[in-house]
Tab-separated table of C-alpha atoms in Angstrom:
chain	number	residue	atom	x	y	z
A	1	MET	CA	137.581	123.516	79.945
A	2	THR	CA	140.450	123.174	77.507
A	3	GLN	CA	141.484	119.760	76.348
A	4	SER	CA	144.789	119.687	78.167
A	5	LEU	CA	143.246	120.771	81.456
A	6	ARG	CA	140.591	118.129	81.116
A	7	GLU	CA	143.159	115.511	80.249
A	8	ASP	CA	145.178	116.512	83.296
A	9	GLU	CA	142.084	116.013	85.399
A	10	TRP	CA	141.390	112.610	83.843
A	11	ALA	CA	145.010	111.589	84.357
A	12	ALA	CA	144.854	112.662	88.000
A	13	TRP	CA	141.695	110.605	88.544
A	14	MET	CA	143.190	107.617	86.797
A	15	ARG	CA	146.339	107.793	88.945
A	16	LEU	CA	144.172	107.745	92.057
A	17	ALA	CA	142.120	104.908	90.580
A	18	ILE	CA	145.186	102.781	89.909
A	19	ALA	CA	146.109	103.223	93.570
A	20	GLY	CA	142.645	101.969	94.515
A	21	ASP	CA	140.417	105.072	94.777
A	22	THR	CA	136.994	103.857	93.595
A	23	GLN	CA	135.412	107.323	93.701
A	24	ALA	CA	138.091	108.871	91.510
A	25	TYR	CA	137.696	105.993	89.087
A	26	HIS	CA	133.944	106.440	89.047
A	27	ARG	CA	134.419	110.124	88.187
A	28	PHE	CA	136.873	109.261	85.444
A	29	LEU	CA	134.570	106.720	83.810
A	30	GLN	CA	131.575	109.026	83.988
A	31	ALA	CA	133.569	111.854	82.460
A	32	VAL	CA	134.708	109.647	79.567
A	33	VAL	CA	131.348	108.065	78.728
A	34	PRO	CA	129.726	111.053	76.943
A	35	HIS	CA	132.696	111.212	74.587
A	36	LEU	CA	132.577	107.490	73.920
A	37	ARG	CA	128.844	107.701	73.303
A	38	ALA	CA	129.246	110.514	70.782
A	39	MET	CA	131.934	108.577	68.947
A	40	ALA	CA	130.102	105.267	68.992
A	41	ARG	CA	126.944	106.902	67.744
A	42	ARG	CA	128.740	108.614	64.906
A	43	ARG	CA	130.442	105.388	63.864
A	44	CYS	CA	127.155	103.510	63.876
A	45	GLU	CA	125.526	106.162	61.697
A	46	GLN	CA	128.515	106.298	59.392
A	47	PHE	CA	128.611	102.559	58.833
A	48	GLY	CA	124.913	101.916	58.725
A	49	ALA	CA	124.700	100.044	62.011
A	50	PRO	CA	121.558	100.711	64.027
A	51	VAL	CA	122.265	103.599	66.399
A	52	SER	CA	120.675	101.492	69.112
A	53	GLU	CA	123.849	99.394	69.031
A	54	ALA	CA	125.925	102.380	70.088
A	55	GLU	CA	125.412	101.737	73.794
A	56	ASP	CA	126.725	98.192	73.436
A	57	VAL	CA	129.787	99.626	71.751
A	58	VAL	CA	130.210	102.124	74.594
A	59	GLN	CA	130.107	99.333	77.146
A	60	GLU	CA	132.580	97.251	75.226
A	61	VAL	CA	134.988	100.173	74.972
A	62	LEU	CA	134.575	100.837	78.710
A	63	LEU	CA	135.482	97.233	79.462
A	64	ALA	CA	138.557	97.529	77.239
A	65	ILE	CA	139.662	100.729	78.976
A	66	HIS	CA	139.160	98.965	82.277
A	67	LEU	CA	140.955	95.718	81.472
A	68	LYS	CA	143.877	97.470	79.749
A	69	ARG	CA	144.369	100.395	82.149
A	70	GLY	CA	147.543	98.756	83.457
A	71	THR	CA	149.169	99.563	80.095
A	72	TRP	CA	148.896	103.304	80.740
A	73	ASP	CA	152.077	104.736	82.181
A	74	PRO	CA	151.007	107.305	84.827
A	75	ALA	CA	154.028	109.430	83.914
A	76	ARG	CA	152.641	109.959	80.397
A	77	PRO	CA	149.618	111.975	79.207
A	78	ILE	CA	146.387	109.994	79.155
A	79	GLY	CA	144.854	111.427	75.957
A	80	PRO	CA	146.972	109.573	73.385
A	81	TRP	CA	146.655	106.311	75.308
A	82	LEU	CA	142.904	106.620	75.567
A	83	SER	CA	142.551	107.537	71.884
A	84	ILE	CA	144.383	104.402	70.766
A	85	ILE	CA	142.435	102.085	73.057
A	86	VAL	CA	139.163	103.620	71.862
A	87	ARG	CA	140.126	103.542	68.202
A	88	ASN	CA	141.247	99.900	68.303
A	89	LYS	CA	138.077	98.842	70.051
A	90	LEU	CA	135.859	100.824	67.684
A	91	ILE	CA	137.497	99.219	64.664
A	92	ASP	CA	137.159	95.840	66.347
A	93	THR	CA	133.480	96.200	67.196
A	94	MET	CA	132.549	97.570	63.787
A	95	ARG	CA	134.478	94.829	62.047
A	96	ARG	CA	132.652	92.238	64.068
A	97	ARG	CA	129.429	93.830	62.966
A	98	GLY	CA	130.563	93.109	59.451
A	99	ARG	CA	131.903	96.493	58.513
A	100	ARG	CA	135.493	97.057	57.618
A	101	ILE	CA	136.457	100.520	58.736
A	102	ASP	CA	139.382	102.774	59.105
A	103	VAL	CA	139.354	105.271	61.938
A	104	PRO	CA	141.967	108.012	61.612
A	105	ILE	CA	143.506	108.805	64.977
A	106	GLU	CA	142.933	112.551	64.488
A	107	ASP	CA	139.238	111.784	64.366
A	108	VAL	CA	139.317	110.132	67.747
A	109	MET	CA	141.274	113.007	69.257
A	110	GLU	CA	138.802	115.488	67.835
A	111	THR	CA	135.787	113.710	69.175
A	112	LEU	CA	137.407	113.401	72.566
A	113	GLU	CA	137.213	117.184	72.597
A	114	ALA	CA	133.562	117.461	71.733
A	115	VAL	CA	130.937	116.380	74.242
A	116	GLU	CA	127.538	115.376	73.028
A	117	GLN	CA	124.769	114.527	75.427
A	118	SER	CA	122.186	112.031	74.404
A	119	SER	CA	119.947	109.491	75.988
A	120	PHE	CA	120.021	105.913	74.918
A	121	THR	CA	118.200	102.783	75.733
A	122	ASP	CA	120.420	99.822	76.280
A	123	ARG	CA	119.822	96.784	74.200
A	124	MET	CA	121.666	94.387	76.378
A	125	ASP	CA	119.289	93.192	78.998
A	126	ALA	CA	120.898	93.036	82.438
A	127	GLU	CA	119.587	89.606	83.291
A	128	GLN	CA	120.759	88.277	79.968
A	129	MET	CA	124.285	89.519	80.575
A	130	LEU	CA	124.232	87.850	83.958
A	131	THR	CA	123.339	84.469	82.532
A	132	ARG	CA	126.793	84.467	80.969
A	133	LEU	CA	128.408	84.409	84.396
A	134	LYS	CA	128.915	81.562	86.812
A	135	ASP	CA	128.303	81.775	90.536
A	136	PRO	CA	129.531	83.509	92.633
A	137	GLN	CA	130.425	86.001	89.907
A	138	ARG	CA	126.776	86.444	88.985
A	139	ASP	CA	125.681	87.167	92.551
A	140	ILE	CA	128.518	89.617	93.000
A	141	VAL	CA	127.766	91.493	89.781
A	142	ARG	CA	124.067	91.616	90.605
A	143	SER	CA	124.753	92.802	94.119
A	144	ILE	CA	127.143	95.591	93.149
A	145	SER	CA	125.705	96.815	89.865
A	146	LEU	CA	121.977	96.337	90.219
A	147	GLU	CA	121.571	96.655	93.971
A	148	GLY	CA	124.365	99.165	94.456
A	149	ALA	CA	125.943	97.282	97.360
A	150	SER	CA	129.551	97.826	98.396
A	151	ILE	CA	132.259	95.161	98.222
A	152	ARG	CA	132.129	94.814	102.008
A	153	ASP	CA	128.350	94.320	102.149
A	154	THR	CA	128.477	91.901	99.258
A	155	ALA	CA	131.220	89.939	100.973
A	156	SER	CA	129.400	89.628	104.252
A	157	ARG	CA	126.129	88.689	102.565
A	158	LEU	CA	127.733	85.993	100.442
A	159	LYS	CA	129.930	84.880	103.384
A	160	MET	CA	133.092	85.490	101.380
A	161	THR	CA	136.209	87.476	102.175
A	162	GLU	CA	136.512	90.905	100.570
A	163	VAL	CA	139.589	89.748	98.690
A	164	ALA	CA	137.671	86.810	97.227
A	165	VAL	CA	134.879	89.160	96.142
A	166	ARG	CA	137.398	91.456	94.468
A	167	VAL	CA	139.030	88.584	92.632
A	168	ALA	CA	135.659	87.196	91.497
A	169	LEU	CA	134.560	90.654	90.343
A	170	HIS	CA	137.710	91.056	88.274
A	171	ARG	CA	137.130	87.643	86.663
A	172	ALA	CA	133.505	88.527	86.000
A	173	LEU	CA	134.548	91.666	84.127
A	174	LYS	CA	136.957	89.635	82.011
A	175	SER	CA	134.177	87.175	81.221
A	176	LEU	CA	131.858	90.017	80.236
A	177	ALA	CA	134.458	91.429	77.866
A	178	ALA	CA	134.984	87.958	76.385
A	179	ALA	CA	131.227	87.517	75.996
A	180	TYR	CA	131.072	90.770	74.049
A	181	ARG	CA	133.987	89.725	71.878
A	182	SER	CA	132.507	86.367	71.000
A	183	GLY	CA	129.427	88.212	69.776
A	184	MET	CA	126.494	87.936	72.116
A	185	ARG	CA	124.101	89.127	69.458
A	186	GLU	CA	124.632	86.208	67.109
A	187	ASP	CA	123.255	83.617	69.437
A	188	GLN	CA	120.285	85.521	70.697
B	1	MET	CA	122.978	96.237	81.695
B	2	LYS	CA	122.760	99.992	81.958
B	3	THR	CA	126.003	101.811	81.320
B	4	ASN	CA	125.805	103.478	84.720
B	5	ASP	CA	125.541	100.077	86.383
B	6	LEU	CA	128.562	98.908	84.449
B	7	ILE	CA	130.480	101.983	85.611
B	8	SER	CA	129.651	101.228	89.257
B	9	LEU	CA	130.859	97.710	88.688
B	10	LEU	CA	134.121	98.794	87.068
B	11	ALA	CA	134.735	101.404	89.774
B	12	GLN	CA	134.696	98.689	92.451
B	13	ASP	CA	137.568	96.988	90.611
B	14	ALA	CA	139.644	100.195	90.555
B	15	PRO	CA	143.129	99.208	91.768
B	16	VAL	CA	145.724	97.932	89.288
B	17	ARG	CA	147.539	95.021	90.909
B	18	GLN	CA	150.042	94.421	88.145
B	19	PRO	CA	151.119	97.409	86.014
B	20	PHE	CA	151.992	96.177	82.549
B	21	GLY	CA	155.417	97.836	82.148
B	22	PRO	CA	157.128	96.001	85.033
B	23	LEU	CA	155.337	92.792	83.997
B	24	MET	CA	157.111	92.837	80.627
B	25	VAL	CA	160.493	93.408	82.304
B	26	LYS	CA	159.827	90.406	84.535
B	27	ALA	CA	158.841	88.363	81.485
B	28	VAL	CA	162.106	89.209	79.705
B	29	LEU	CA	164.197	88.330	82.767
B	30	SER	CA	162.410	85.052	83.448
B	31	GLY	CA	162.644	84.143	79.762
B	32	LEU	CA	166.391	84.679	79.961
B	33	VAL	CA	166.727	82.504	83.055
B	34	LEU	CA	164.581	79.716	81.561
B	35	SER	CA	166.492	79.690	78.293
B	36	LEU	CA	169.864	79.707	80.062
B	37	THR	CA	168.760	76.836	82.299
B	38	LEU	CA	167.574	74.870	79.283
B	39	MET	CA	170.962	75.324	77.613
B	40	LEU	CA	172.918	74.381	80.749
B	41	VAL	CA	170.959	71.157	81.371
B	42	SER	CA	170.925	70.066	77.726
B	43	ILE	CA	173.838	70.999	75.440
B	44	GLY	CA	175.886	72.917	78.040
B	45	PRO	CA	178.527	75.589	77.347
B	46	ARG	CA	181.428	74.648	75.087
B	47	ASP	CA	184.144	72.578	76.795
B	48	ASP	CA	186.939	75.020	76.022
B	49	PHE	CA	184.886	78.045	77.130
B	50	ALA	CA	187.545	79.578	79.401
B	51	SER	CA	190.258	79.622	76.744
B	52	ALA	CA	187.969	80.284	73.768
B	53	ILE	CA	186.492	83.464	75.247
B	54	GLU	CA	189.939	85.035	75.002
B	55	THR	CA	190.041	84.777	71.226
B	56	LEU	CA	188.753	87.766	69.316
B	57	ARG	CA	186.229	85.877	67.167
B	58	VAL	CA	184.564	84.180	70.139
B	59	ALA	CA	184.481	87.378	72.154
B	60	ALA	CA	183.005	89.221	69.156
B	61	LYS	CA	180.385	86.516	68.618
B	62	ILE	CA	179.255	86.581	72.235
B	63	LEU	CA	179.396	90.367	72.460
B	64	THR	CA	177.418	90.923	69.248
B	65	SER	CA	174.698	88.435	70.142
B	66	THR	CA	174.463	89.844	73.676
B	67	ILE	CA	174.058	93.372	72.323
B	68	PHE	CA	171.451	92.053	69.880
B	69	ALA	CA	169.581	90.441	72.779
B	70	ALA	CA	169.776	93.595	74.887
B	71	CYS	CA	168.490	95.862	72.092
B	72	ALA	CA	165.676	93.489	71.105
B	73	CYS	CA	164.612	93.140	74.741
B	74	ALA	CA	164.737	96.907	75.265
B	75	LEU	CA	162.327	97.182	72.341
B	76	ALA	CA	160.135	94.311	73.522
B	77	VAL	CA	159.435	95.882	76.928
B	78	ARG	CA	157.781	98.774	75.090
B	79	ILE	CA	155.260	96.797	73.053
B	80	GLY	CA	151.696	96.431	74.211
B	81	ARG	CA	151.587	99.951	75.667
B	82	PRO	CA	149.579	102.317	73.449
B	83	ALA	CA	151.190	105.671	72.658
B	84	VAL	CA	154.621	104.664	73.925
B	85	PRO	CA	157.103	105.445	71.122
B	86	MET	CA	159.042	102.492	69.701
B	87	ARG	CA	161.134	104.088	66.971
B	88	PRO	CA	164.196	105.182	69.020
B	89	ARG	CA	164.611	101.697	70.434
B	90	ALA	CA	163.937	100.062	67.062
B	91	LEU	CA	166.836	102.101	65.675
B	92	LEU	CA	169.076	100.678	68.415
B	93	LEU	CA	168.893	97.356	66.560
B	94	LEU	CA	171.201	98.856	63.950
B	95	LEU	CA	174.008	98.632	66.506
B	96	PRO	CA	174.326	94.806	66.605
B	97	LEU	CA	173.795	94.760	62.837
B	98	LEU	CA	176.657	97.176	62.404
B	99	LEU	CA	178.902	95.121	64.700
B	100	LEU	CA	178.082	91.989	62.718
B	101	CYS	CA	178.893	93.674	59.404
B	102	LEU	CA	182.135	94.946	60.875
B	103	SER	CA	183.228	91.508	62.062
B	104	VAL	CA	182.274	89.953	58.720
B	105	GLY	CA	184.343	92.616	56.949
B	106	LEU	CA	187.337	91.917	59.181
B	107	GLU	CA	187.005	88.174	58.649
B	108	LEU	CA	186.880	88.576	54.872
B	109	ALA	CA	189.938	90.808	55.015
B	110	VAL	CA	192.143	88.458	57.022
B	111	VAL	CA	190.967	84.985	55.963
B	112	PRO	CA	191.984	83.598	52.544
B	113	ARG	CA	189.222	83.500	49.985
B	114	ASP	CA	189.247	79.720	49.516
B	115	THR	CA	188.303	79.104	53.166
B	116	TRP	CA	185.286	81.438	53.134
B	117	ALA	CA	182.800	78.768	52.086
B	118	LYS	CA	184.121	76.361	54.704
B	119	SER	CA	183.819	78.947	57.495
B	120	LEU	CA	180.321	79.869	56.394
B	121	VAL	CA	179.052	76.298	56.430
B	122	GLY	CA	180.923	75.537	59.666
B	123	GLN	CA	180.431	72.250	61.506
B	124	HIS	CA	176.990	72.595	63.013
B	125	ALA	CA	174.848	74.807	60.797
B	126	ALA	CA	171.734	72.620	60.941
B	127	PHE	CA	172.123	72.195	64.693
B	128	CYS	CA	172.424	75.955	65.151
B	129	VAL	CA	169.285	76.665	63.117
B	130	MET	CA	167.426	74.161	65.273
B	131	ALA	CA	168.939	75.018	68.666
B	132	ILE	CA	168.285	78.766	68.564
B	133	PRO	CA	164.532	78.392	67.883
B	134	LEU	CA	164.311	75.716	70.590
B	135	LEU	CA	166.135	77.881	73.145
B	136	SER	CA	163.889	80.792	72.163
B	137	LEU	CA	160.695	78.884	72.943
B	138	PRO	CA	160.642	79.473	76.731
B	139	PRO	CA	161.185	83.272	76.446
B	140	LEU	CA	158.704	83.441	73.557
B	141	VAL	CA	155.986	81.710	75.576
B	142	VAL	CA	156.616	83.867	78.661
B	143	LEU	CA	156.600	87.063	76.573
B	144	PHE	CA	153.333	86.070	74.912
B	145	LEU	CA	151.711	85.262	78.246
B	146	ALA	CA	152.661	88.719	79.499
B	147	LEU	CA	151.612	90.412	76.251
B	148	ARG	CA	148.117	88.954	76.552
B	149	GLN	CA	147.722	91.483	79.385
B	150	GLY	CA	148.840	94.285	77.100
B	151	ALA	CA	147.160	96.305	74.394
B	152	PRO	CA	149.343	95.978	71.284
B	153	GLU	CA	148.199	98.322	68.543
B	154	ASN	CA	149.348	95.863	65.907
B	155	PRO	CA	149.235	92.235	67.127
B	156	THR	CA	151.345	90.926	64.231
B	157	LEU	CA	154.098	93.464	64.814
B	158	ALA	CA	153.972	92.890	68.573
B	159	GLY	CA	154.368	89.155	67.989
B	160	ALA	CA	157.305	89.774	65.669
B	161	VAL	CA	159.067	91.972	68.243
B	162	ALA	CA	158.474	89.344	70.946
B	163	GLY	CA	159.944	86.777	68.537
B	164	LEU	CA	162.953	88.973	67.878
B	165	ALA	CA	163.591	89.405	71.611
B	166	ALA	CA	163.239	85.666	72.215
B	167	ALA	CA	165.616	84.998	69.313
B	168	GLY	CA	168.098	87.500	70.756
B	169	ILE	CA	168.019	85.800	74.143
B	170	ALA	CA	168.426	82.376	72.519
B	171	ALA	CA	171.246	83.563	70.241
B	172	CYS	CA	173.365	84.977	73.055
B	173	ILE	CA	172.826	81.823	75.096
B	174	TYR	CA	173.582	79.519	72.178
B	175	ALA	CA	176.760	81.526	71.540
B	176	LEU	CA	178.076	80.149	74.863
B	177	HIS	CA	177.838	76.644	73.401
B	178	CYS	CA	178.412	77.221	69.697
B	179	PRO	CA	181.782	75.813	68.466
B	180	ASP	CA	181.590	77.641	65.113
B	181	ASP	CA	183.360	80.941	65.570
B	182	SER	CA	183.539	82.507	62.116
B	183	PRO	CA	181.543	85.743	61.747
B	184	LEU	CA	180.468	84.310	58.374
B	185	PHE	CA	178.788	81.462	60.231
B	186	VAL	CA	177.144	83.821	62.724
B	187	ALA	CA	175.937	86.191	60.007
B	188	THR	CA	174.376	83.333	58.059
B	189	TRP	CA	172.956	80.874	60.553
B	190	TYR	CA	172.241	83.030	63.608
B	191	VAL	CA	170.445	85.490	61.389
B	192	THR	CA	168.489	82.713	59.644
B	193	ALA	CA	167.455	81.205	62.976
B	194	SER	CA	166.435	84.623	64.335
B	195	ALA	CA	164.384	85.322	61.223
B	196	ILE	CA	162.534	82.030	61.680
B	197	VAL	CA	161.693	82.849	65.305
B	198	THR	CA	160.634	86.398	64.403
B	199	ALA	CA	158.340	85.149	61.642
B	200	ALA	CA	156.843	82.558	63.967
B	201	GLY	CA	156.261	85.305	66.544
B	202	ALA	CA	154.482	87.446	63.953
B	203	LEU	CA	152.170	84.596	62.961
B	204	ALA	CA	151.436	83.718	66.569
B	205	GLY	CA	150.877	87.387	67.417
B	206	ARG	CA	148.253	87.697	64.727
B	207	ARG	CA	146.447	84.787	66.288
B	208	PHE	CA	146.948	85.270	70.031
B	209	LEU	CA	147.574	88.949	70.709
B	210	ARG	CA	144.266	90.448	69.626
B	211	TRP	CA	142.327	92.036	72.446
């Protein structure tokens, strides 16, 4: 698939996602991840960070894409927006790992074109991430991510309204991003 | 957490409740209302407002600062959105600058040389340099709160632009009170006050607008 066609597809999914289509959003995120992984891995190699950290970087970039998706204007192409979000977050994560780097934007664009498949083990232990969250956020995250439950099931099990579950989930994701930013690794 | 689990989690939070573009427009408008209210309940508009507005210098002062505010705000609503071009709107700022230069030129042409210094210093220079930053505080805070939701590529620059917009809002509101009407006064003290607010915005942006 050519880049512009693929970007059109991503943009279409993202438009649906913004309107609340979870499946379209799921497809979008899964389509983006291999590109992020290839980029993160290359950065880690380039700057002498252990490649095993790449998956943490991928997750941090995913959280940034998620929390900042409201800044994308659906009338504009998604590629340039995505490239800048990814580049800023890559620079940020590498800097926090003690490496000052400069990522040319052309580089990001290029890598967005090339898909690289690879398997990774994740360093961040699920339970450890969850200890960062307060209840009911922790229960909600565990229920949806680890047990694969829907919002509705989670709500009825925790005797909450669906709206309350959605709000708590959104806060939990913000807390996760903040936990990454404040450097989880340092205090392990 | 496995990346796939994270994706499932993110997918459940798909809808965007508050798109960032409209949020910035709301921030600009509420900043304007707050600053105007602050002026009305504290220093108030000048007593001779109705008659003064008819004089060319007062009209020019209010018009120039309003155009400055409008251009700075038009630029500010674009920050924090990656890949949205800023340059065309940044160039718009030349318009109020040009108007200011024009009115200064006219003033210098018609007013005798020995009164230039007096017009420049005016009656309330220190007050002006204090009042504009104070009036710019409410819009600056509101703009920063909104910008925290954004993704500014350069936090320092984003802070500076927010400062410029807040200064623009404050300048056009202060102009409704300001009894010093010489363009020499406006060019000196309004610009100084705006520069202070812009610099403060840049410093604060560096600190608070990282994401």
